[in-house]
PDB file of C-alpha atoms in Angstrom:
ATOM      1  CA  UNK I   1       0.000   0.000   0.000  1.00 78.00           C
ATOM      2  CA  UNK I   2       1.211   3.485  -0.857  1.00 90.00           C
ATOM      3  CA  UNK I   3       0.411   6.028   1.863  1.00 95.00           C
ATOM      4  CA  UNK I   4      -1.480   9.159   0.855  1.00 96.00           C
ATOM      5  CA  UNK I   5      -3.135  12.087   2.569  1.00 96.00           C
ATOM      6  CA  UNK I   6      -6.871  12.787   2.303  1.00 96.00           C
ATOM      7  CA  UNK I   7      -8.511  16.207   2.253  1.00 95.00           C
ATOM      8  CA  UNK I   8     -12.234  16.944   2.008  1.00 96.00           C
ATOM      9  CA  UNK I   9     -12.785  20.187   0.101  1.00 96.00           C
ATOM     10  CA  UNK I  10     -15.400  22.631   1.311  1.00 94.00           C
ATOM     11  CA  UNK I  11     -15.560  24.633  -1.917  1.00 92.00           C
ATOM     12  CA  UNK I  12     -13.836  25.062  -5.290  1.00 89.00           C
ATOM     13  CA  UNK I  13     -11.094  27.380  -3.942  1.00 90.00           C
ATOM     14  CA  UNK I  14     -10.129  24.525  -1.590  1.00 91.00           C
ATOM     15  CA  UNK I  15      -9.839  22.219  -4.615  1.00 93.00           C
ATOM     16  CA  UNK I  16      -7.688  24.686  -6.572  1.00 89.00           C
ATOM     17  CA  UNK I  17      -5.378  25.145  -3.598  1.00 91.00           C
ATOM     18  CA  UNK I  18      -4.970  21.379  -3.224  1.00 93.00           C
ATOM     19  CA  UNK I  19      -4.258  20.893  -6.929  1.00 92.00           C
ATOM     20  CA  UNK I  20      -1.312  23.298  -6.747  1.00 91.00           C
ATOM     21  CA  UNK I  21       0.560  20.471  -5.059  1.00 92.00           C
ATOM     22  CA  UNK I  22       2.045  17.903  -7.403  1.00 92.00           C
ATOM     23  CA  UNK I  23       0.782  14.366  -6.948  1.00 94.00           C
ATOM     24  CA  UNK I  24      -2.778  15.378  -6.017  1.00 96.00           C
ATOM     25  CA  UNK I  25      -5.779  13.527  -7.465  1.00 96.00           C
ATOM     26  CA  UNK I  26      -9.442  14.489  -7.302  1.00 96.00           C
ATOM     27  CA  UNK I  27     -11.968  12.070  -5.811  1.00 97.00           C
ATOM     28  CA  UNK I  28     -15.561  12.562  -6.995  1.00 96.00           C
ATOM     29  CA  UNK I  29     -17.414   9.269  -7.457  1.00 95.00           C
ATOM     30  CA  UNK I  30     -14.235   7.226  -7.117  1.00 93.00           C
ATOM     31  CA  UNK I  31     -15.403   4.665  -9.669  1.00 93.00           C
ATOM     32  CA  UNK I  32     -12.115   4.961 -11.586  1.00 91.00           C
ATOM     33  CA  UNK I  33      -9.638   6.284  -9.033  1.00 94.00           C
ATOM     34  CA  UNK I  34     -10.253   3.540  -6.459  1.00 91.00           C
ATOM     35  CA  UNK I  35      -9.764   0.841  -9.087  1.00 91.00           C
ATOM     36  CA  UNK I  36      -6.520   2.290 -10.361  1.00 94.00           C
ATOM     37  CA  UNK I  37      -5.121   2.800  -6.874  1.00 94.00           C
ATOM     38  CA  UNK I  38      -5.881  -0.818  -5.983  1.00 92.00           C
ATOM     39  CA  UNK I  39      -4.184  -1.933  -9.192  1.00 92.00           C
ATOM     40  CA  UNK I  40      -1.083   0.104  -8.273  1.00 92.00           C
ATOM     41  CA  UNK I  41      -1.456   2.288 -11.388  1.00 93.00           C
ATOM     42  CA  UNK I  42      -2.469   5.542  -9.721  1.00 94.00           C
ATOM     43  CA  UNK I  43      -0.243   6.407  -6.764  1.00 94.00           C
ATOM     44  CA  UNK I  44      -1.400   9.816  -5.526  1.00 96.00           C
ATOM     45  CA  UNK I  45       0.383  11.541  -2.679  1.00 96.00           C
ATOM     46  CA  UNK I  46      -2.805  13.460  -1.849  1.00 97.00           C
ATOM     47  CA  UNK I  47      -6.500  12.892  -2.572  1.00 97.00           C
ATOM     48  CA  UNK I  48      -8.907  15.837  -2.493  1.00 97.00           C
ATOM     49  CA  UNK I  49     -12.518  14.739  -2.039  1.00 97.00           C
ATOM     50  CA  UNK I  50     -15.147  16.808  -3.894  1.00 97.00           C
ATOM     51  CA  UNK I  51     -17.943  14.229  -3.682  1.00 95.00           C
ATOM     52  CA  UNK I  52     -20.135  16.218  -1.300  1.00 93.00           C
ATOM     53  CA  UNK I  53     -20.022  19.529  -3.213  1.00 96.00           C
ATOM     54  CA  UNK I  54     -23.523  20.351  -4.505  1.00 95.00           C
ATOM     55  CA  UNK I  55     -23.956  20.567  -8.302  1.00 97.00           C
ATOM     56  CA  UNK I  56     -26.110  23.179 -10.015  1.00 97.00           C
ATOM     57  CA  UNK I  57     -29.236  21.916 -11.832  1.00 97.00           C
ATOM     58  CA  UNK I  58     -29.356  21.286 -15.570  1.00 98.00           C
ATOM     59  CA  UNK I  59     -30.322  24.544 -17.268  1.00 98.00           C
ATOM     60  CA  UNK I  60     -30.442  26.437 -20.574  1.00 98.00           C
ATOM     61  CA  UNK I  61     -28.700  29.774 -21.003  1.00 98.00           C
ATOM     62  CA  UNK I  62     -28.355  31.631 -24.312  1.00 97.00           C
ATOM     63  CA  UNK I  63     -29.333  28.566 -26.369  1.00 98.00           C
ATOM     64  CA  UNK I  64     -26.784  26.389 -24.605  1.00 98.00           C
ATOM     65  CA  UNK I  65     -27.673  23.434 -22.375  1.00 98.00           C
ATOM     66  CA  UNK I  66     -25.405  23.470 -19.307  1.00 98.00           C
ATOM     67  CA  UNK I  67     -24.787  20.430 -17.105  1.00 98.00           C
ATOM     68  CA  UNK I  68     -22.689  20.627 -13.944  1.00 98.00           C
ATOM     69  CA  UNK I  69     -19.739  18.209 -13.953  1.00 98.00           C
ATOM     70  CA  UNK I  70     -20.328  17.308 -10.298  1.00 97.00           C
ATOM     71  CA  UNK I  71     -23.728  15.844 -11.163  1.00 98.00           C
ATOM     72  CA  UNK I  72     -24.006  12.079 -10.940  1.00 98.00           C
ATOM     73  CA  UNK I  73     -24.590  10.239 -14.201  1.00 98.00           C
ATOM     74  CA  UNK I  74     -27.972   8.961 -13.010  1.00 97.00           C
ATOM     75  CA  UNK I  75     -29.079  12.471 -11.979  1.00 97.00           C
ATOM     76  CA  UNK I  76     -28.245  13.886 -15.400  1.00 98.00           C
ATOM     77  CA  UNK I  77     -29.983  10.974 -17.150  1.00 98.00           C
ATOM     78  CA  UNK I  78     -33.143  11.772 -15.171  1.00 97.00           C
ATOM     79  CA  UNK I  79     -33.197  15.352 -16.474  1.00 98.00           C
ATOM     80  CA  UNK I  80     -36.246  16.128 -18.619  1.00 98.00           C
ATOM     81  CA  UNK I  81     -34.370  19.065 -20.192  1.00 98.00           C
ATOM     82  CA  UNK I  82     -31.570  16.781 -21.362  1.00 98.00           C
ATOM     83  CA  UNK I  83     -34.074  14.222 -22.637  1.00 98.00           C
ATOM     84  CA  UNK I  84     -35.912  16.833 -24.729  1.00 98.00           C
ATOM     85  CA  UNK I  85     -32.931  18.661 -26.192  1.00 98.00           C
ATOM     86  CA  UNK I  86     -30.204  15.990 -26.455  1.00 98.00           C
ATOM     87  CA  UNK I  87     -31.688  12.485 -26.189  1.00 98.00           C
ATOM     88  CA  UNK I  88     -28.481  10.872 -27.508  1.00 98.00           C
ATOM     89  CA  UNK I  89     -26.567  12.279 -24.537  1.00 98.00           C
ATOM     90  CA  UNK I  90     -29.149  10.938 -22.094  1.00 98.00           C
ATOM     91  CA  UNK I  91     -29.141   7.537 -23.766  1.00 98.00           C
ATOM     92  CA  UNK I  92     -25.344   7.396 -23.631  1.00 98.00           C
ATOM     93  CA  UNK I  93     -25.544   7.932 -19.883  1.00 98.00           C
ATOM     94  CA  UNK I  94     -28.229   5.279 -19.412  1.00 97.00           C
ATOM     95  CA  UNK I  95     -26.270   2.690 -21.396  1.00 96.00           C
ATOM     96  CA  UNK I  96     -23.069   3.190 -19.418  1.00 95.00           C
ATOM     97  CA  UNK I  97     -21.999   0.893 -16.586  1.00 91.00           C
ATOM     98  CA  UNK I  98     -24.542  -0.319 -14.022  1.00 92.00           C
ATOM     99  CA  UNK I  99     -27.191   1.573 -12.085  1.00 93.00           C
ATOM    100  CA  UNK I 100     -25.020   1.398  -8.958  1.00 94.00           C
ATOM    101  CA  UNK I 101     -22.051   2.951 -10.752  1.00 95.00           C
ATOM    102  CA  UNK I 102     -24.224   5.600 -12.419  1.00 96.00           C
ATOM    103  CA  UNK I 103     -25.461   6.569  -8.956  1.00 96.00           C
ATOM    104  CA  UNK I 104     -21.850   7.224  -7.886  1.00 96.00           C
ATOM    105  CA  UNK I 105     -19.909   8.388 -10.944  1.00 97.00           C
ATOM    106  CA  UNK I 106     -19.673  12.100 -11.684  1.00 97.00           C
ATOM    107  CA  UNK I 107     -19.960  13.503 -15.205  1.00 98.00           C
ATOM    108  CA  UNK I 108     -16.555  15.179 -15.033  1.00 97.00           C
ATOM    109  CA  UNK I 109     -14.876  12.013 -13.868  1.00 97.00           C
ATOM    110  CA  UNK I 110     -16.644  10.023 -16.564  1.00 97.00           C
ATOM    111  CA  UNK I 111     -15.246  12.303 -19.287  1.00 98.00           C
ATOM    112  CA  UNK I 112     -11.720  11.838 -17.914  1.00 97.00           C
ATOM    113  CA  UNK I 113     -11.888   8.098 -17.243  1.00 96.00           C
ATOM    114  CA  UNK I 114      -8.859   6.137 -18.334  1.00 96.00           C
ATOM    115  CA  UNK I 115      -8.712   3.182 -20.698  1.00 97.00           C
ATOM    116  CA  UNK I 116      -9.885  -0.292 -19.757  1.00 95.00           C
ATOM    117  CA  UNK I 117      -7.131  -1.934 -21.834  1.00 97.00           C
ATOM    118  CA  UNK I 118      -6.227  -5.115 -19.970  1.00 95.00           C
ATOM    119  CA  UNK I 119      -2.520  -4.592 -20.674  1.00 97.00           C
ATOM    120  CA  UNK I 120      -2.731  -1.185 -18.979  1.00 97.00           C
ATOM    121  CA  UNK I 121      -4.512  -2.635 -15.965  1.00 93.00           C
ATOM    122  CA  UNK I 122      -2.255  -5.638 -15.370  1.00 88.00           C
ATOM    123  CA  UNK I 123       1.338  -5.136 -14.286  1.00 79.00           C
ATOM    124  CA  UNK I 124       2.834  -8.187 -16.028  1.00 88.00           C
ATOM    125  CA  UNK I 125       2.759  -6.587 -19.492  1.00 94.00           C
ATOM    126  CA  UNK I 126       4.619  -3.679 -21.072  1.00 96.00           C
ATOM    127  CA  UNK I 127       2.451  -0.580 -21.451  1.00 97.00           C
ATOM    128  CA  UNK I 128       3.583   2.863 -22.573  1.00 98.00           C
ATOM    129  CA  UNK I 129       0.702   4.496 -20.692  1.00 97.00           C
ATOM    130  CA  UNK I 130       2.049   3.142 -17.399  1.00 94.00           C
ATOM    131  CA  UNK I 131       5.776   3.132 -18.111  1.00 95.00           C
ATOM    132  CA  UNK I 132       6.733   5.344 -21.064  1.00 96.00           C
ATOM    133  CA  UNK I 133       9.098   3.563 -23.415  1.00 97.00           C
ATOM    134  CA  UNK I 134       8.271   0.063 -22.161  1.00 97.00           C
ATOM    135  CA  UNK I 135       6.280  -0.927 -25.259  1.00 97.00           C
ATOM    136  CA  UNK I 136       2.686  -1.781 -26.135  1.00 98.00           C
ATOM    137  CA  UNK I 137       1.724  -5.424 -25.584  1.00 97.00           C
ATOM    138  CA  UNK I 138      -1.594  -4.926 -27.395  1.00 98.00           C
ATOM    139  CA  UNK I 139       0.030  -4.414 -30.792  1.00 97.00           C
ATOM    140  CA  UNK I 140       0.826  -8.107 -31.123  1.00 96.00           C
ATOM    141  CA  UNK I 141      -1.393  -9.412 -28.328  1.00 96.00           C
ATOM    142  CA  UNK I 142      -5.124  -9.865 -27.787  1.00 96.00           C
ATOM    143  CA  UNK I 143      -6.471  -6.723 -29.408  1.00 98.00           C
ATOM    144  CA  UNK I 144     -10.128  -7.444 -30.173  1.00 98.00           C
ATOM    145  CA  UNK I 145     -11.209  -4.422 -28.139  1.00 97.00           C
ATOM    146  CA  UNK I 146      -8.540  -2.052 -29.362  1.00 98.00           C
ATOM    147  CA  UNK I 147      -8.590   1.007 -31.580  1.00 98.00           C
ATOM    148  CA  UNK I 148      -9.176   1.299 -35.314  1.00 98.00           C
ATOM    149  CA  UNK I 149      -8.606   5.063 -35.280  1.00 98.00           C
ATOM    150  CA  UNK I 150      -6.169   7.403 -33.575  1.00 98.00           C
ATOM    151  CA  UNK I 151      -3.646   4.763 -32.559  1.00 98.00           C
ATOM    152  CA  UNK I 152       0.117   4.753 -32.985  1.00 98.00           C
ATOM    153  CA  UNK I 153       3.063   2.401 -32.681  1.00 98.00           C
ATOM    154  CA  UNK I 154       3.092   3.331 -29.005  1.00 98.00           C
ATOM    155  CA  UNK I 155      -0.550   2.668 -28.085  1.00 98.00           C
ATOM    156  CA  UNK I 156      -3.851   1.411 -29.515  1.00 98.00           C
ATOM    157  CA  UNK I 157      -5.905   1.522 -26.300  1.00 98.00           C
ATOM    158  CA  UNK I 158      -9.562   2.478 -26.783  1.00 98.00           C
ATOM    159  CA  UNK I 159     -11.198   5.373 -24.952  1.00 98.00           C
ATOM    160  CA  UNK I 160     -13.925   3.562 -22.961  1.00 97.00           C
ATOM    161  CA  UNK I 161     -16.619   6.186 -22.317  1.00 97.00           C
ATOM    162  CA  UNK I 162     -20.076   6.767 -23.806  1.00 98.00           C
ATOM    163  CA  UNK I 163     -20.965  10.233 -22.487  1.00 98.00           C
ATOM    164  CA  UNK I 164     -18.044  11.993 -24.163  1.00 98.00           C
ATOM    165  CA  UNK I 165     -18.803  10.260 -27.474  1.00 98.00           C
ATOM    166  CA  UNK I 166     -22.301  11.737 -27.476  1.00 98.00           C
ATOM    167  CA  UNK I 167     -20.924  15.159 -26.509  1.00 98.00           C
ATOM    168  CA  UNK I 168     -18.439  14.931 -29.374  1.00 98.00           C
ATOM    169  CA  UNK I 169     -21.256  14.684 -31.914  1.00 98.00           C
ATOM    170  CA  UNK I 170     -22.814  18.002 -30.925  1.00 98.00           C
ATOM    171  CA  UNK I 171     -19.838  20.354 -30.594  1.00 98.00           C
ATOM    172  CA  UNK I 172     -20.001  20.377 -26.806  1.00 98.00           C
ATOM    173  CA  UNK I 173     -17.561  22.433 -24.781  1.00 98.00           C
ATOM    174  CA  UNK I 174     -16.356  21.919 -21.262  1.00 98.00           C
ATOM    175  CA  UNK I 175     -15.690  24.731 -18.839  1.00 98.00           C
ATOM    176  CA  UNK I 176     -12.549  24.118 -16.808  1.00 97.00           C
ATOM    177  CA  UNK I 177     -11.366  26.112 -13.829  1.00 95.00           C
ATOM    178  CA  UNK I 178      -7.901  26.264 -12.353  1.00 92.00           C
ATOM    179  CA  UNK I 179      -5.465  28.606 -10.724  1.00 87.00           C
ATOM    180  CA  UNK I 180      -5.277  30.541 -13.983  1.00 89.00           C
ATOM    181  CA  UNK I 181      -9.032  31.152 -14.003  1.00 92.00           C
ATOM    182  CA  UNK I 182     -11.833  29.678 -16.105  1.00 95.00           C
ATOM    183  CA  UNK I 183     -11.796  28.744 -19.782  1.00 97.00           C
ATOM    184  CA  UNK I 184     -13.907  26.775 -22.226  1.00 97.00           C
ATOM    185  CA  UNK I 185     -12.476  23.982 -24.339  1.00 98.00           C
ATOM    186  CA  UNK I 186     -14.104  22.072 -27.175  1.00 98.00           C
ATOM    187  CA  UNK I 187     -14.677  18.483 -26.122  1.00 98.00           C
ATOM    188  CA  UNK I 188     -12.832  17.507 -29.307  1.00 98.00           C
ATOM    189  CA  UNK I 189      -9.719  19.239 -27.931  1.00 98.00           C
ATOM    190  CA  UNK I 190      -9.777  17.617 -24.492  1.00 98.00           C
ATOM    191  CA  UNK I 191      -8.433  14.139 -25.231  1.00 98.00           C
ATOM    192  CA  UNK I 192      -5.082  13.551 -26.927  1.00 98.00           C
ATOM    193  CA  UNK I 193      -4.221  10.855 -29.400  1.00 98.00           C
ATOM    194  CA  UNK I 194      -1.339   8.784 -28.021  1.00 98.00           C
ATOM    195  CA  UNK I 195       1.342   9.561 -30.621  1.00 98.00           C
ATOM    196  CA  UNK I 196       4.680   8.823 -28.970  1.00 97.00           C
ATOM    197  CA  UNK I 197       3.476   9.979 -25.517  1.00 98.00           C
ATOM    198  CA  UNK I 198       0.425   7.880 -24.593  1.00 98.00           C
ATOM    199  CA  UNK I 199       0.884   8.624 -20.884  1.00 97.00           C
ATOM    200  CA  UNK I 200      -0.327  12.182 -21.660  1.00 97.00           C
ATOM    201  CA  UNK I 201      -4.060  11.637 -22.127  1.00 97.00           C
ATOM    202  CA  UNK I 202      -5.625  15.122 -22.094  1.00 98.00           C
ATOM    203  CA  UNK I 203      -4.750  18.718 -22.897  1.00 97.00           C
ATOM    204  CA  UNK I 204      -5.917  19.970 -19.487  1.00 96.00           C
ATOM    205  CA  UNK I 205      -3.454  21.476 -17.049  1.00 93.00           C
ATOM    206  CA  UNK I 206      -2.680  19.529 -13.844  1.00 91.00           C
ATOM    207  CA  UNK I 207      -4.474  22.113 -11.687  1.00 91.00           C
ATOM    208  CA  UNK I 208      -7.618  22.310 -13.847  1.00 94.00           C
ATOM    209  CA  UNK I 209     -10.960  20.798 -12.909  1.00 95.00           C
ATOM    210  CA  UNK I 210     -13.971  20.324 -15.192  1.00 97.00           C
ATOM    211  CA  UNK I 211     -16.756  22.567 -13.893  1.00 97.00           C
ATOM    212  CA  UNK I 212     -19.538  22.118 -16.443  1.00 98.00           C
ATOM    213  CA  UNK I 213     -20.493  20.787 -19.857  1.00 98.00           C
ATOM    214  CA  UNK I 214     -22.008  23.123 -22.479  1.00 98.00           C
ATOM    215  CA  UNK I 215     -24.086  21.618 -25.319  1.00 98.00           C
ATOM    216  CA  UNK I 216     -25.302  24.059 -28.020  1.00 98.00           C
ATOM    217  CA  UNK I 217     -29.000  23.619 -28.766  1.00 98.00           C
ATOM    218  CA  UNK I 218     -29.607  22.408 -32.319  1.00 98.00           C
ATOM    219  CA  UNK I 219     -32.132  20.489 -34.380  1.00 98.00           C
ATOM    220  CA  UNK I 220     -29.610  17.695 -34.898  1.00 98.00           C
ATOM    221  CA  UNK I 221     -29.092  17.328 -31.140  1.00 98.00           C
ATOM    222  CA  UNK I 222     -32.856  17.248 -30.586  1.00 98.00           C
ATOM    223  CA  UNK I 223     -33.361  14.524 -33.239  1.00 98.00           C
ATOM    224  CA  UNK I 224     -30.601  12.262 -32.006  1.00 98.00           C
ATOM    225  CA  UNK I 225     -29.930   8.785 -30.701  1.00 98.00           C
ATOM    226  CA  UNK I 226     -27.132   6.700 -29.206  1.00 98.00           C
ATOM    227  CA  UNK I 227     -26.709   3.109 -30.331  1.00 98.00           C
ATOM    228  CA  UNK I 228     -24.325   0.828 -28.462  1.00 98.00           C
ATOM    229  CA  UNK I 229     -23.312  -2.735 -29.319  1.00 98.00           C
ATOM    230  CA  UNK I 230     -21.690  -4.668 -26.471  1.00 96.00           C
ATOM    231  CA  UNK I 231     -20.859  -8.215 -25.536  1.00 95.00           C
ATOM    232  CA  UNK I 232     -23.739  -8.424 -23.081  1.00 91.00           C
ATOM    233  CA  UNK I 233     -26.935  -6.431 -22.696  1.00 85.00           C
ATOM    234  CA  UNK I 234     -25.795  -4.253 -19.810  1.00 84.00           C
ATOM    235  CA  UNK I 235     -22.820  -3.359 -17.650  1.00 86.00           C
ATOM    236  CA  UNK I 236     -20.364  -3.633 -20.534  1.00 92.00           C
ATOM    237  CA  UNK I 237     -18.200  -1.293 -22.558  1.00 95.00           C
ATOM    238  CA  UNK I 238     -18.955  -0.649 -26.213  1.00 97.00           C
ATOM    239  CA  UNK I 239     -17.618  -2.943 -28.898  1.00 98.00           C
ATOM    240  CA  UNK I 240     -18.900  -0.253 -31.261  1.00 98.00           C
ATOM    241  CA  UNK I 241     -21.189   2.691 -30.551  1.00 98.00           C
ATOM    242  CA  UNK I 242     -22.509   5.678 -32.489  1.00 98.00           C
ATOM    243  CA  UNK I 243     -24.029   8.989 -31.440  1.00 98.00           C
ATOM    244  CA  UNK I 244     -26.047  10.383 -34.339  1.00 98.00           C
ATOM    245  CA  UNK I 245     -28.219  13.450 -34.900  1.00 98.00           C
ATOM    246  CA  UNK I 246     -30.074  14.581 -38.026  1.00 98.00           C
ATOM    247  CA  UNK I 247     -31.697  17.745 -39.345  1.00 98.00           C
ATOM    248  CA  UNK I 248     -33.728  17.514 -42.544  1.00 98.00           C
ATOM    249  CA  UNK I 249     -34.891  20.164 -45.014  1.00 97.00           C
ATOM    250  CA  UNK I 250     -37.769  18.521 -46.785  1.00 96.00           C
ATOM    251  CA  UNK I 251     -36.506  15.044 -47.600  1.00 94.00           C
ATOM    252  CA  UNK I 252     -32.857  16.064 -47.758  1.00 98.00           C
ATOM    253  CA  UNK I 253     -30.223  16.090 -45.054  1.00 98.00           C
ATOM    254  CA  UNK I 254     -29.406  19.638 -43.950  1.00 98.00           C
ATOM    255  CA  UNK I 255     -27.174  18.707 -41.004  1.00 98.00           C
ATOM    256  CA  UNK I 256     -25.968  15.408 -39.591  1.00 98.00           C
ATOM    257  CA  UNK I 257     -23.671  14.502 -36.711  1.00 98.00           C
ATOM    258  CA  UNK I 258     -21.873  11.172 -36.296  1.00 99.00           C
ATOM    259  CA  UNK I 259     -19.484  10.272 -33.478  1.00 99.00           C
ATOM    260  CA  UNK I 260     -18.033   6.836 -32.820  1.00 98.00           C
ATOM    261  CA  UNK I 261     -17.212   5.006 -29.604  1.00 98.00           C
ATOM    262  CA  UNK I 262     -15.420   1.773 -28.810  1.00 98.00           C
ATOM    263  CA  UNK I 263     -13.181   2.101 -31.876  1.00 98.00           C
ATOM    264  CA  UNK I 264     -10.747   4.950 -31.230  1.00 98.00           C
ATOM    265  CA  UNK I 265      -8.186   6.207 -28.757  1.00 98.00           C
ATOM    266  CA  UNK I 266     -10.455   9.177 -28.016  1.00 98.00           C
ATOM    267  CA  UNK I 267     -14.060  10.142 -28.814  1.00 98.00           C
ATOM    268  CA  UNK I 268     -14.110  10.117 -32.624  1.00 98.00           C
ATOM    269  CA  UNK I 269     -16.066  12.335 -35.042  1.00 98.00           C
ATOM    270  CA  UNK I 270     -16.815  10.847 -38.484  1.00 98.00           C
ATOM    271  CA  UNK I 271     -16.597  14.074 -40.496  1.00 98.00           C
ATOM    272  CA  UNK I 272     -16.298  12.455 -43.957  1.00 98.00           C
ATOM    273  CA  UNK I 273     -19.366  10.328 -43.292  1.00 98.00           C
ATOM    274  CA  UNK I 274     -21.315  13.428 -42.288  1.00 98.00           C
ATOM    275  CA  UNK I 275     -20.272  15.280 -45.431  1.00 98.00           C
ATOM    276  CA  UNK I 276     -21.287  12.347 -47.604  1.00 98.00           C
ATOM    277  CA  UNK I 277     -24.919  12.746 -46.505  1.00 98.00           C
ATOM    278  CA  UNK I 278     -25.390  16.521 -46.798  1.00 98.00           C
ATOM    279  CA  UNK I 279     -27.972  17.348 -49.480  1.00 98.00           C
ATOM    280  CA  UNK I 280     -28.992  13.718 -49.959  1.00 98.00           C
ATOM    281  CA  UNK I 281     -32.069  11.794 -48.924  1.00 98.00           C
ATOM    282  CA  UNK I 282     -31.631   9.570 -45.895  1.00 98.00           C
ATOM    283  CA  UNK I 283     -32.684   5.958 -46.347  1.00 98.00           C
ATOM    284  CA  UNK I 284     -31.253   2.544 -45.601  1.00 98.00           C
ATOM    285  CA  UNK I 285     -28.890   2.602 -48.579  1.00 98.00           C
ATOM    286  CA  UNK I 286     -27.452   6.086 -48.024  1.00 98.00           C
ATOM    287  CA  UNK I 287     -27.206   5.423 -44.281  1.00 98.00           C
ATOM    288  CA  UNK I 288     -25.179   2.247 -44.850  1.00 98.00           C
ATOM    289  CA  UNK I 289     -22.954   4.006 -47.388  1.00 98.00           C
ATOM    290  CA  UNK I 290     -22.281   6.727 -44.792  1.00 98.00           C
ATOM    291  CA  UNK I 291     -21.523   4.058 -42.211  1.00 98.00           C
ATOM    292  CA  UNK I 292     -18.962   2.486 -44.493  1.00 98.00           C
ATOM    293  CA  UNK I 293     -17.450   5.899 -45.159  1.00 98.00           C
ATOM    294  CA  UNK I 294     -17.144   6.373 -41.390  1.00 98.00           C
ATOM    295  CA  UNK I 295     -14.969   3.249 -41.195  1.00 98.00           C
ATOM    296  CA  UNK I 296     -12.918   3.823 -44.331  1.00 97.00           C
ATOM    297  CA  UNK I 297      -9.231   3.916 -43.500  1.00 94.00           C
ATOM    298  CA  UNK I 298      -9.614   1.949 -40.273  1.00 98.00           C
ATOM    299  CA  UNK I 299      -6.298   0.519 -39.047  1.00 98.00           C
ATOM    300  CA  UNK I 300      -7.314  -3.015 -38.137  1.00 98.00           C
ATOM    301  CA  UNK I 301      -5.312  -5.503 -36.082  1.00 97.00           C
ATOM    302  CA  UNK I 302      -5.312  -9.283 -35.898  1.00 96.00           C
ATOM    303  CA  UNK I 303      -8.519  -9.513 -33.857  1.00 98.00           C
ATOM    304  CA  UNK I 304     -10.635  -6.396 -34.471  1.00 98.00           C
ATOM    305  CA  UNK I 305     -11.212  -6.219 -38.241  1.00 98.00           C
ATOM    306  CA  UNK I 306     -14.814  -7.358 -37.679  1.00 98.00           C
ATOM    307  CA  UNK I 307     -15.552  -3.930 -36.189  1.00 98.00           C
ATOM    308  CA  UNK I 308     -15.459  -2.215 -39.585  1.00 98.00           C
ATOM    309  CA  UNK I 309     -18.581  -3.867 -40.985  1.00 98.00           C
ATOM    310  CA  UNK I 310     -20.277  -4.015 -37.585  1.00 98.00           C
ATOM    311  CA  UNK I 311     -19.525  -0.329 -37.061  1.00 98.00           C
ATOM    312  CA  UNK I 312     -20.859   0.641 -40.486  1.00 98.00           C
ATOM    313  CA  UNK I 313     -24.143  -1.084 -39.700  1.00 98.00           C
ATOM    314  CA  UNK I 314     -24.334   0.507 -36.252  1.00 98.00           C
ATOM    315  CA  UNK I 315     -23.974   3.957 -37.838  1.00 98.00           C
ATOM    316  CA  UNK I 316     -26.606   3.089 -40.454  1.00 98.00           C
ATOM    317  CA  UNK I 317     -29.101   1.850 -37.863  1.00 98.00           C
ATOM    318  CA  UNK I 318     -28.506   4.916 -35.698  1.00 98.00           C
ATOM    319  CA  UNK I 319     -29.090   7.242 -38.671  1.00 98.00           C
ATOM    320  CA  UNK I 320     -32.362   5.563 -39.536  1.00 98.00           C
ATOM    321  CA  UNK I 321     -33.469   5.717 -35.887  1.00 98.00           C
ATOM    322  CA  UNK I 322     -32.527   9.398 -35.589  1.00 98.00           C
ATOM    323  CA  UNK I 323     -34.571  10.210 -38.706  1.00 98.00           C
ATOM    324  CA  UNK I 324     -37.719   9.017 -36.913  1.00 98.00           C
ATOM    325  CA  UNK I 325     -37.142  11.733 -34.282  1.00 97.00           C
ATOM    326  CA  UNK I 326     -37.049  14.648 -36.736  1.00 97.00           C
TER     327      UNK I 326
END
């Protein structure tokens, strides 16, 4: 056991003061931090507990839906405002983990959760995320659940979350606060691709904390859905998932959003697939063609090539389902 100090924050200034000290980790729901400490991966010198700080309610300001990062996943999923204006985001929350975990996990912590790659979580194997320069056992190992997009020779670990994938589809921003003040960052700019430094997972500063999530209101977010394929019906990470939203003008696609989960090293936006649908009618054939465009250029490994066709069909089914919500 590695000794650490524990501090229960009374307010955000307490948190910022604690984060000035190197080696400090934030405890919200603890559904990731506890696991990684028990596995000897996270070894914080100090833990600052923010779990009892009270989140603000879900609200709309200036055509932006704002969700507090301290809110539990289950609380956010129960929000009628979120259900009306961004059903894909709500569905992503409901399909994540188990009810018990959703009752504990915070939204901010969920966005920043670390990979579930088994080579990362077990000490017997080389892993560049744990020990930079040690190698990546997944490249030649069991890599069924590893990335098709955004990987490198140093790492092909998949980003495991659902919530951030749905946020990615709708140009969400996160507000972060730190000792330098507050700033907003596009969700697409939060997570890093591994490159040659997979141990650096986000572009946030060490003293920054996610305060809230900002989702612009749009017709495509309102007519949206989240489709997740997994190895069992519940309490499982995505093999492939898609967050999709559609806006039509007559019978033609005016705007469409497609983000992919379970297949990339970070939440992944399928821009070329979106562009392929603009100005076209949306039916089973065009939806499947867009799905296949979304998976064009996938870097498959020995065990995950099946995801390309499965993923294309997931995108197609999600597009057809989203159309019914227009």
